């Protein structure tokens, strides 16, 4: 991108509106998302384009289409948004009052299937707490303050983090009873090659380690591939095939039946981590402790032996 001569300093609100229009594709949808009127959103975009001397969107009857310049400045606007949120959280860290925003980054299944009752109980105790959650299996960097607290299935290695191991979560192989009624249940890991398997699309370091132990789940042998654990769980529940699921999560659904329990049982260490600068933040400490205790209890339930019901 060519160098920009700034006509005047753009307002942060303009960048906020820019990100909303970039995400939604229209002024009206962006206005609804961030709580401003459509004309105000339009003035923000016009002001930002004028200040930066850039054309950021092409207007048409179908909405606002981002230009190449919009895509080039978007990462910087995202960083501004993250820094603004971190600044607001930092401003209230010295207070002993339990209120304000805590931002979490967690895997999809933990965030959707495990944390809701923990967070609900926490909110009942501290009704002024606000929780933001990033559902992601990617490594969000706590050192950059993309989030305040992370829950991960591996030990964090950064020195500037406070990390607590809260137990191990067991995962096993499961299928819907309708699938097993039609296709039968495998008697060995080798039998899985003749079954419909569900797994990940793209390999990660964890997946590569997993495949060394269970090569049957290599990508070519999968009939359904998705990096989303929730998508895998959804097709498993629909009777598509056999996949991997946390034992406690599967135990809540009587239609999900465990297969090969003695041949396939993987325990993943579970850690709660936050930046050491947040140790004096009352709200972050409260949330950290609640998550650690709730996940400790969850992991203990995960370690209860599952009966072979196949």
mmCIF file of C-alpha atoms in Angstrom:
data_model
loop_
_atom_site.group_PDB
_atom_site.id
_atom_site.type_symbol
_atom_site.label_atom_id
_atom_site.label_comp_id
_atom_site.label_asym_id
_atom_site.label_seq_id
_atom_site.Cartn_x
_atom_site.Cartn_y
_atom_site.Cartn_z
ATOM 1 C CA UNK A 1 0.000 0.000 0.000
ATOM 2 C CA UNK A 2 1.312 3.438 -0.895
ATOM 3 C CA UNK A 3 2.256 5.798 1.915
ATOM 4 C CA UNK A 4 -0.693 7.727 3.350
ATOM 5 C CA UNK A 5 -0.746 11.421 4.090
ATOM 6 C CA UNK A 6 -3.145 11.780 7.026
ATOM 7 C CA UNK A 7 -5.362 14.814 6.592
ATOM 8 C CA UNK A 8 -6.401 14.828 10.262
ATOM 9 C CA UNK A 9 -6.356 12.310 13.109
ATOM 10 C CA UNK A 10 -9.229 9.834 12.675
ATOM 11 C CA UNK A 11 -11.455 9.106 15.655
ATOM 12 C CA UNK A 12 -11.303 5.628 17.167
ATOM 13 C CA UNK A 13 -15.086 5.448 16.686
ATOM 14 C CA UNK A 14 -14.508 5.651 12.937
ATOM 15 C CA UNK A 15 -12.256 2.598 13.023
ATOM 16 C CA UNK A 16 -14.834 0.764 15.142
ATOM 17 C CA UNK A 17 -17.513 1.526 12.547
ATOM 18 C CA UNK A 18 -15.114 0.547 9.745
ATOM 19 C CA UNK A 19 -14.635 -2.910 11.300
ATOM 20 C CA UNK A 20 -18.383 -3.332 11.720
ATOM 21 C CA UNK A 21 -19.089 -2.435 8.074
ATOM 22 C CA UNK A 22 -16.245 -4.718 6.971
ATOM 23 C CA UNK A 23 -17.844 -7.592 8.893
ATOM 24 C CA UNK A 24 -21.506 -6.972 8.050
ATOM 25 C CA UNK A 25 -21.320 -5.475 4.561
ATOM 26 C CA UNK A 26 -23.776 -2.634 5.138
ATOM 27 C CA UNK A 27 -24.206 0.574 7.106
ATOM 28 C CA UNK A 28 -27.521 -0.470 8.633
ATOM 29 C CA UNK A 29 -26.244 -3.848 9.864
ATOM 30 C CA UNK A 30 -23.065 -2.249 11.196
ATOM 31 C CA UNK A 31 -25.103 0.399 13.017
ATOM 32 C CA UNK A 32 -27.269 -2.251 14.673
ATOM 33 C CA UNK A 33 -24.190 -4.225 15.698
ATOM 34 C CA UNK A 34 -22.499 -1.322 17.502
ATOM 35 C CA UNK A 35 -25.530 0.692 18.553
ATOM 36 C CA UNK A 36 -25.435 3.706 16.244
ATOM 37 C CA UNK A 37 -27.744 4.956 13.484
ATOM 38 C CA UNK A 38 -27.192 4.263 9.789
ATOM 39 C CA UNK A 39 -26.511 7.945 8.977
ATOM 40 C CA UNK A 40 -23.942 8.108 11.784
ATOM 41 C CA UNK A 41 -22.234 4.992 10.429
ATOM 42 C CA UNK A 42 -22.136 6.608 7.007
ATOM 43 C CA UNK A 43 -20.561 9.770 8.392
ATOM 44 C CA UNK A 44 -17.926 7.686 10.185
ATOM 45 C CA UNK A 45 -16.935 5.886 6.980
ATOM 46 C CA UNK A 46 -16.882 9.127 4.996
ATOM 47 C CA UNK A 47 -14.761 10.764 7.691
ATOM 48 C CA UNK A 48 -12.291 7.886 7.802
ATOM 49 C CA UNK A 49 -11.923 7.790 4.025
ATOM 50 C CA UNK A 50 -11.378 11.539 3.960
ATOM 51 C CA UNK A 51 -8.846 11.491 6.801
ATOM 52 C CA UNK A 52 -6.845 8.629 5.284
ATOM 53 C CA UNK A 53 -7.325 9.778 1.680
ATOM 54 C CA UNK A 54 -8.330 6.226 0.803
ATOM 55 C CA UNK A 55 -11.333 4.596 -0.833
ATOM 56 C CA UNK A 56 -12.268 1.836 1.629
ATOM 57 C CA UNK A 57 -15.578 0.588 0.219
ATOM 58 C CA UNK A 58 -17.321 0.392 -3.109
ATOM 59 C CA UNK A 59 -20.988 1.292 -2.685
ATOM 60 C CA UNK A 60 -23.598 -0.690 -4.610
ATOM 61 C CA UNK A 61 -27.205 -1.845 -4.296
ATOM 62 C CA UNK A 62 -25.855 -5.053 -2.719
ATOM 63 C CA UNK A 63 -24.062 -3.204 0.068
ATOM 64 C CA UNK A 64 -20.513 -2.113 0.808
ATOM 65 C CA UNK A 65 -17.716 -4.096 -0.851
ATOM 66 C CA UNK A 66 -14.261 -3.648 0.753
ATOM 67 C CA UNK A 67 -11.460 -2.378 -1.457
ATOM 68 C CA UNK A 68 -7.910 -3.687 -1.311
ATOM 69 C CA UNK A 69 -7.042 -0.680 0.868
ATOM 70 C CA UNK A 70 -9.708 -1.734 3.378
ATOM 71 C CA UNK A 71 -8.218 -5.200 3.673
ATOM 72 C CA UNK A 72 -4.735 -3.732 4.115
ATOM 73 C CA UNK A 73 -5.661 -1.453 7.012
ATOM 74 C CA UNK A 74 -8.026 -3.972 8.664
ATOM 75 C CA UNK A 75 -5.330 -5.711 10.778
ATOM 76 C CA UNK A 76 -4.300 -2.353 12.232
ATOM 77 C CA UNK A 77 -7.900 -1.526 13.081
ATOM 78 C CA UNK A 78 -8.265 -4.935 14.751
ATOM 79 C CA UNK A 79 -5.172 -4.193 16.835
ATOM 80 C CA UNK A 80 -6.673 -0.842 17.839
ATOM 81 C CA UNK A 81 -9.850 -2.617 18.953
ATOM 82 C CA UNK A 82 -7.864 -5.117 21.012
ATOM 83 C CA UNK A 83 -5.799 -2.396 22.627
ATOM 84 C CA UNK A 84 -8.910 -0.350 23.421
ATOM 85 C CA UNK A 85 -10.544 -3.342 25.108
ATOM 86 C CA UNK A 86 -7.352 -4.140 27.036
ATOM 87 C CA UNK A 87 -7.077 -0.511 28.168
ATOM 88 C CA UNK A 88 -10.621 -0.534 29.536
ATOM 89 C CA UNK A 89 -9.966 -3.797 31.374
ATOM 90 C CA UNK A 90 -6.655 -2.495 32.735
ATOM 91 C CA UNK A 91 -8.303 0.687 34.027
ATOM 92 C CA UNK A 92 -10.325 -1.258 36.582
ATOM 93 C CA UNK A 93 -7.729 -3.859 37.624
ATOM 94 C CA UNK A 94 -6.711 -2.067 40.785
ATOM 95 C CA UNK A 95 -10.231 -2.122 42.171
ATOM 96 C CA UNK A 96 -11.367 -4.818 44.615
ATOM 97 C CA UNK A 97 -14.880 -4.509 43.218
ATOM 98 C CA UNK A 98 -15.888 -7.677 41.358
ATOM 99 C CA UNK A 99 -17.302 -6.294 38.139
ATOM 100 C CA UNK A 100 -16.319 -5.446 34.599
ATOM 101 C CA UNK A 101 -15.226 -7.500 31.622
ATOM 102 C CA UNK A 102 -13.110 -10.654 31.541
ATOM 103 C CA UNK A 103 -12.195 -12.073 28.136
ATOM 104 C CA UNK A 104 -11.708 -15.835 27.771
ATOM 105 C CA UNK A 105 -10.256 -17.957 24.988
ATOM 106 C CA UNK A 106 -11.344 -21.600 25.044
ATOM 107 C CA UNK A 107 -11.803 -24.532 22.707
ATOM 108 C CA UNK A 108 -15.233 -24.946 21.136
ATOM 109 C CA UNK A 109 -16.454 -27.958 23.078
ATOM 110 C CA UNK A 110 -15.203 -26.616 26.402
ATOM 111 C CA UNK A 111 -16.817 -23.254 25.708
ATOM 112 C CA UNK A 112 -20.183 -24.631 24.588
ATOM 113 C CA UNK A 113 -20.564 -27.903 26.485
ATOM 114 C CA UNK A 114 -18.605 -27.411 29.733
ATOM 115 C CA UNK A 115 -18.301 -23.759 30.775
ATOM 116 C CA UNK A 116 -21.939 -22.489 30.674
ATOM 117 C CA UNK A 117 -22.968 -23.849 34.117
ATOM 118 C CA UNK A 118 -19.665 -22.685 35.643
ATOM 119 C CA UNK A 119 -20.132 -19.200 34.236
ATOM 120 C CA UNK A 120 -23.801 -19.120 35.207
ATOM 121 C CA UNK A 121 -22.960 -19.884 38.844
ATOM 122 C CA UNK A 122 -20.204 -17.265 38.758
ATOM 123 C CA UNK A 123 -22.565 -14.642 37.342
ATOM 124 C CA UNK A 124 -25.094 -15.380 40.103
ATOM 125 C CA UNK A 125 -22.373 -14.677 42.683
ATOM 126 C CA UNK A 126 -21.055 -11.572 40.909
ATOM 127 C CA UNK A 127 -23.874 -10.047 38.822
ATOM 128 C CA UNK A 128 -21.729 -7.165 37.563
ATOM 129 C CA UNK A 129 -19.253 -9.441 35.798
ATOM 130 C CA UNK A 130 -19.275 -9.426 31.997
ATOM 131 C CA UNK A 131 -17.741 -12.389 30.169
ATOM 132 C CA UNK A 132 -16.428 -12.283 26.605
ATOM 133 C CA UNK A 133 -15.531 -15.631 25.042
ATOM 134 C CA UNK A 134 -13.399 -16.485 22.024
ATOM 135 C CA UNK A 135 -14.345 -19.960 20.809
ATOM 136 C CA UNK A 136 -11.164 -21.096 19.144
ATOM 137 C CA UNK A 137 -8.805 -24.039 18.990
ATOM 138 C CA UNK A 138 -6.045 -21.703 17.849
ATOM 139 C CA UNK A 139 -3.301 -20.423 20.150
ATOM 140 C CA UNK A 140 -4.364 -16.926 21.206
ATOM 141 C CA UNK A 141 -1.401 -15.069 22.668
ATOM 142 C CA UNK A 142 -2.043 -14.001 26.260
ATOM 143 C CA UNK A 143 1.174 -12.006 26.176
ATOM 144 C CA UNK A 144 -0.394 -9.698 23.576
ATOM 145 C CA UNK A 145 -3.511 -9.561 25.765
ATOM 146 C CA UNK A 146 -5.786 -10.955 23.052
ATOM 147 C CA UNK A 147 -7.585 -12.472 26.041
ATOM 148 C CA UNK A 148 -7.305 -12.330 29.823
ATOM 149 C CA UNK A 149 -7.662 -16.045 30.582
ATOM 150 C CA UNK A 150 -7.067 -19.100 28.421
ATOM 151 C CA UNK A 151 -8.107 -22.724 28.830
ATOM 152 C CA UNK A 152 -5.855 -25.055 26.900
ATOM 153 C CA UNK A 153 -5.190 -28.793 26.606
ATOM 154 C CA UNK A 154 -1.438 -28.347 26.945
ATOM 155 C CA UNK A 155 0.940 -26.658 29.360
ATOM 156 C CA UNK A 156 1.534 -22.971 28.511
ATOM 157 C CA UNK A 157 5.227 -22.280 28.031
ATOM 158 C CA UNK A 158 5.474 -18.474 28.238
ATOM 159 C CA UNK A 159 7.291 -17.274 31.369
ATOM 160 C CA UNK A 160 5.014 -14.279 31.962
ATOM 161 C CA UNK A 161 1.925 -16.413 32.556
ATOM 162 C CA UNK A 162 0.260 -17.786 35.661
ATOM 163 C CA UNK A 163 -0.813 -21.340 34.803
ATOM 164 C CA UNK A 164 -2.616 -23.969 36.844
ATOM 165 C CA UNK A 165 -3.120 -27.588 35.854
ATOM 166 C CA UNK A 166 -6.680 -28.617 36.705
ATOM 167 C CA UNK A 167 -6.693 -32.277 35.715
ATOM 168 C CA UNK A 168 -7.025 -34.432 32.647
ATOM 169 C CA UNK A 169 -10.019 -34.764 30.344
ATOM 170 C CA UNK A 170 -10.636 -38.163 28.782
ATOM 171 C CA UNK A 171 -11.769 -38.549 25.197
ATOM 172 C CA UNK A 172 -13.051 -41.733 23.591
ATOM 173 C CA UNK A 173 -14.660 -42.997 20.400
ATOM 174 C CA UNK A 174 -18.434 -42.582 20.079
ATOM 175 C CA UNK A 175 -21.198 -43.109 17.565
ATOM 176 C CA UNK A 176 -24.941 -42.574 17.563
ATOM 177 C CA UNK A 177 -26.934 -45.722 18.284
ATOM 178 C CA UNK A 178 -28.645 -45.392 14.876
ATOM 179 C CA UNK A 179 -25.279 -45.645 13.113
ATOM 180 C CA UNK A 180 -24.286 -48.707 15.133
ATOM 181 C CA UNK A 181 -27.675 -50.323 14.515
ATOM 182 C CA UNK A 182 -27.078 -50.043 10.764
ATOM 183 C CA UNK A 183 -23.334 -50.656 10.505
ATOM 184 C CA UNK A 184 -22.503 -52.627 13.620
ATOM 185 C CA UNK A 185 -19.827 -51.896 16.176
ATOM 186 C CA UNK A 186 -16.111 -52.381 15.468
ATOM 187 C CA UNK A 187 -14.356 -55.085 17.443
ATOM 188 C CA UNK A 188 -10.856 -53.621 17.101
ATOM 189 C CA UNK A 189 -9.031 -50.505 15.989
ATOM 190 C CA UNK A 190 -8.293 -52.276 12.701
ATOM 191 C CA UNK A 191 -12.041 -52.652 12.098
ATOM 192 C CA UNK A 192 -12.368 -48.850 12.030
ATOM 193 C CA UNK A 193 -10.989 -48.881 8.489
ATOM 194 C CA UNK A 194 -14.324 -50.293 7.266
ATOM 195 C CA UNK A 195 -16.403 -47.691 9.157
ATOM 196 C CA UNK A 196 -17.407 -44.090 8.489
ATOM 197 C CA UNK A 197 -14.958 -41.932 10.420
ATOM 198 C CA UNK A 198 -15.184 -38.303 11.547
ATOM 199 C CA UNK A 199 -12.083 -36.178 12.140
ATOM 200 C CA UNK A 200 -10.080 -33.001 11.580
ATOM 201 C CA UNK A 201 -9.433 -31.319 8.252
ATOM 202 C CA UNK A 202 -6.047 -29.669 8.824
ATOM 203 C CA UNK A 203 -3.177 -31.207 10.755
ATOM 204 C CA UNK A 204 -1.714 -29.521 13.826
ATOM 205 C CA UNK A 205 1.167 -30.597 16.050
ATOM 206 C CA UNK A 206 -1.363 -32.253 18.376
ATOM 207 C CA UNK A 207 -3.102 -34.063 15.499
ATOM 208 C CA UNK A 208 0.212 -35.322 14.144
ATOM 209 C CA UNK A 209 1.057 -36.768 17.543
ATOM 210 C CA UNK A 210 -2.412 -38.305 17.756
ATOM 211 C CA UNK A 211 -2.028 -39.938 14.326
ATOM 212 C CA UNK A 212 1.197 -41.643 15.357
ATOM 213 C CA UNK A 213 -0.840 -43.571 17.909
ATOM 214 C CA UNK A 214 -4.042 -43.911 15.866
ATOM 215 C CA UNK A 215 -3.110 -43.859 12.148
ATOM 216 C CA UNK A 216 -6.603 -45.031 11.146
ATOM 217 C CA UNK A 217 -7.756 -41.422 11.615
ATOM 218 C CA UNK A 218 -5.371 -40.067 8.962
ATOM 219 C CA UNK A 219 -7.062 -37.591 6.641
ATOM 220 C CA UNK A 220 -7.557 -39.904 3.594
ATOM 221 C CA UNK A 221 -9.601 -42.331 5.702
ATOM 222 C CA UNK A 222 -12.069 -39.742 6.989
ATOM 223 C CA UNK A 223 -15.564 -39.478 5.526
ATOM 224 C CA UNK A 224 -16.218 -36.152 7.297
ATOM 225 C CA UNK A 225 -13.513 -33.562 7.930
ATOM 226 C CA UNK A 226 -13.905 -30.368 9.941
ATOM 227 C CA UNK A 227 -11.584 -28.381 12.172
ATOM 228 C CA UNK A 228 -14.619 -27.438 14.258
ATOM 229 C CA UNK A 229 -15.154 -29.829 17.162
ATOM 230 C CA UNK A 230 -18.781 -28.697 17.336
ATOM 231 C CA UNK A 231 -19.328 -29.664 13.698
ATOM 232 C CA UNK A 232 -17.823 -33.080 14.366
ATOM 233 C CA UNK A 233 -20.041 -33.543 17.407
ATOM 234 C CA UNK A 234 -23.117 -32.457 15.442
ATOM 235 C CA UNK A 235 -22.655 -35.010 12.649
ATOM 236 C CA UNK A 236 -21.807 -37.666 15.236
ATOM 237 C CA UNK A 237 -25.124 -36.976 16.965
ATOM 238 C CA UNK A 238 -26.860 -37.145 13.576
ATOM 239 C CA UNK A 239 -25.659 -40.710 13.039
ATOM 240 C CA UNK A 240 -23.025 -39.923 10.396
ATOM 241 C CA UNK A 241 -20.262 -42.101 11.811
ATOM 242 C CA UNK A 242 -17.686 -42.695 14.536
ATOM 243 C CA UNK A 243 -15.716 -39.820 16.025
ATOM 244 C CA UNK A 244 -13.798 -38.571 19.053
ATOM 245 C CA UNK A 245 -15.629 -36.920 21.936
ATOM 246 C CA UNK A 246 -15.016 -35.983 25.565
ATOM 247 C CA UNK A 247 -16.394 -38.762 27.734
ATOM 248 C CA UNK A 248 -18.344 -36.509 30.084
ATOM 249 C CA UNK A 249 -19.924 -34.613 27.182
ATOM 250 C CA UNK A 250 -20.946 -37.848 25.480
ATOM 251 C CA UNK A 251 -22.344 -39.247 28.743
ATOM 252 C CA UNK A 252 -25.024 -36.524 28.705
ATOM 253 C CA UNK A 253 -26.497 -37.950 25.493
ATOM 254 C CA UNK A 254 -27.874 -41.462 25.932
ATOM 255 C CA UNK A 255 -27.942 -41.914 22.136
ATOM 256 C CA UNK A 256 -24.141 -41.614 21.919
ATOM 257 C CA UNK A 257 -22.567 -45.012 22.513
ATOM 258 C CA UNK A 258 -18.924 -45.559 23.280
ATOM 259 C CA UNK A 259 -16.998 -47.983 21.098
ATOM 260 C CA UNK A 260 -13.664 -49.693 21.793
ATOM 261 C CA UNK A 261 -13.309 -48.191 25.300
ATOM 262 C CA UNK A 262 -10.341 -50.370 26.239
ATOM 263 C CA UNK A 263 -8.514 -49.789 22.943
ATOM 264 C CA UNK A 264 -9.083 -46.041 22.655
ATOM 265 C CA UNK A 265 -8.790 -43.751 25.673
ATOM 266 C CA UNK A 266 -6.848 -40.497 25.525
ATOM 267 C CA UNK A 267 -6.340 -38.175 28.500
ATOM 268 C CA UNK A 268 -5.521 -34.550 27.779
ATOM 269 C CA UNK A 269 -4.018 -32.307 30.446
ATOM 270 C CA UNK A 270 -6.132 -29.225 31.100
ATOM 271 C CA UNK A 271 -4.625 -25.862 32.075
ATOM 272 C CA UNK A 272 -6.029 -22.465 33.022
ATOM 273 C CA UNK A 273 -3.641 -19.565 32.339
ATOM 274 C CA UNK A 274 -3.596 -15.783 32.553
ATOM 275 C CA UNK A 275 -1.003 -13.020 32.266
ATOM 276 C CA UNK A 276 0.915 -12.413 35.497
ATOM 277 C CA UNK A 277 0.052 -8.698 35.296
ATOM 278 C CA UNK A 278 -3.553 -9.658 36.124
ATOM 279 C CA UNK A 279 -2.738 -11.248 39.494
ATOM 280 C CA UNK A 280 -3.983 -8.077 41.236
ATOM 281 C CA UNK A 281 -7.166 -7.877 39.179
ATOM 282 C CA UNK A 282 -9.948 -8.970 41.525
ATOM 283 C CA UNK A 283 -12.376 -9.895 38.761
ATOM 284 C CA UNK A 284 -9.778 -11.880 36.772
ATOM 285 C CA UNK A 285 -8.667 -13.738 39.880
ATOM 286 C CA UNK A 286 -12.261 -14.639 40.752
ATOM 287 C CA UNK A 287 -12.937 -15.926 37.237
ATOM 288 C CA UNK A 288 -9.599 -17.766 37.113
ATOM 289 C CA UNK A 289 -10.332 -19.581 40.381
ATOM 290 C CA UNK A 290 -13.914 -20.418 39.381
ATOM 291 C CA UNK A 291 -12.777 -21.866 36.063
ATOM 292 C CA UNK A 292 -9.979 -23.851 37.691
ATOM 293 C CA UNK A 293 -12.311 -25.362 40.290
ATOM 294 C CA UNK A 294 -15.110 -26.054 37.803
ATOM 295 C CA UNK A 295 -12.758 -27.721 35.346
ATOM 296 C CA UNK A 296 -11.128 -29.709 38.144
ATOM 297 C CA UNK A 297 -14.520 -31.180 39.003
ATOM 298 C CA UNK A 298 -15.249 -31.744 35.320
ATOM 299 C CA UNK A 299 -11.956 -33.591 34.812
ATOM 300 C CA UNK A 300 -12.653 -35.817 37.810
ATOM 301 C CA UNK A 301 -15.963 -36.791 36.264
ATOM 302 C CA UNK A 302 -14.165 -37.488 33.001
ATOM 303 C CA UNK A 303 -11.960 -40.026 34.746
ATOM 304 C CA UNK A 304 -14.893 -42.163 35.906
ATOM 305 C CA UNK A 305 -14.590 -45.456 33.951
ATOM 306 C CA UNK A 306 -17.165 -45.694 31.188
ATOM 307 C CA UNK A 307 -19.051 -48.994 30.856
ATOM 308 C CA UNK A 308 -18.705 -50.949 27.640
ATOM 309 C CA UNK A 309 -22.295 -50.717 26.409
ATOM 310 C CA UNK A 310 -21.585 -51.823 22.857
#
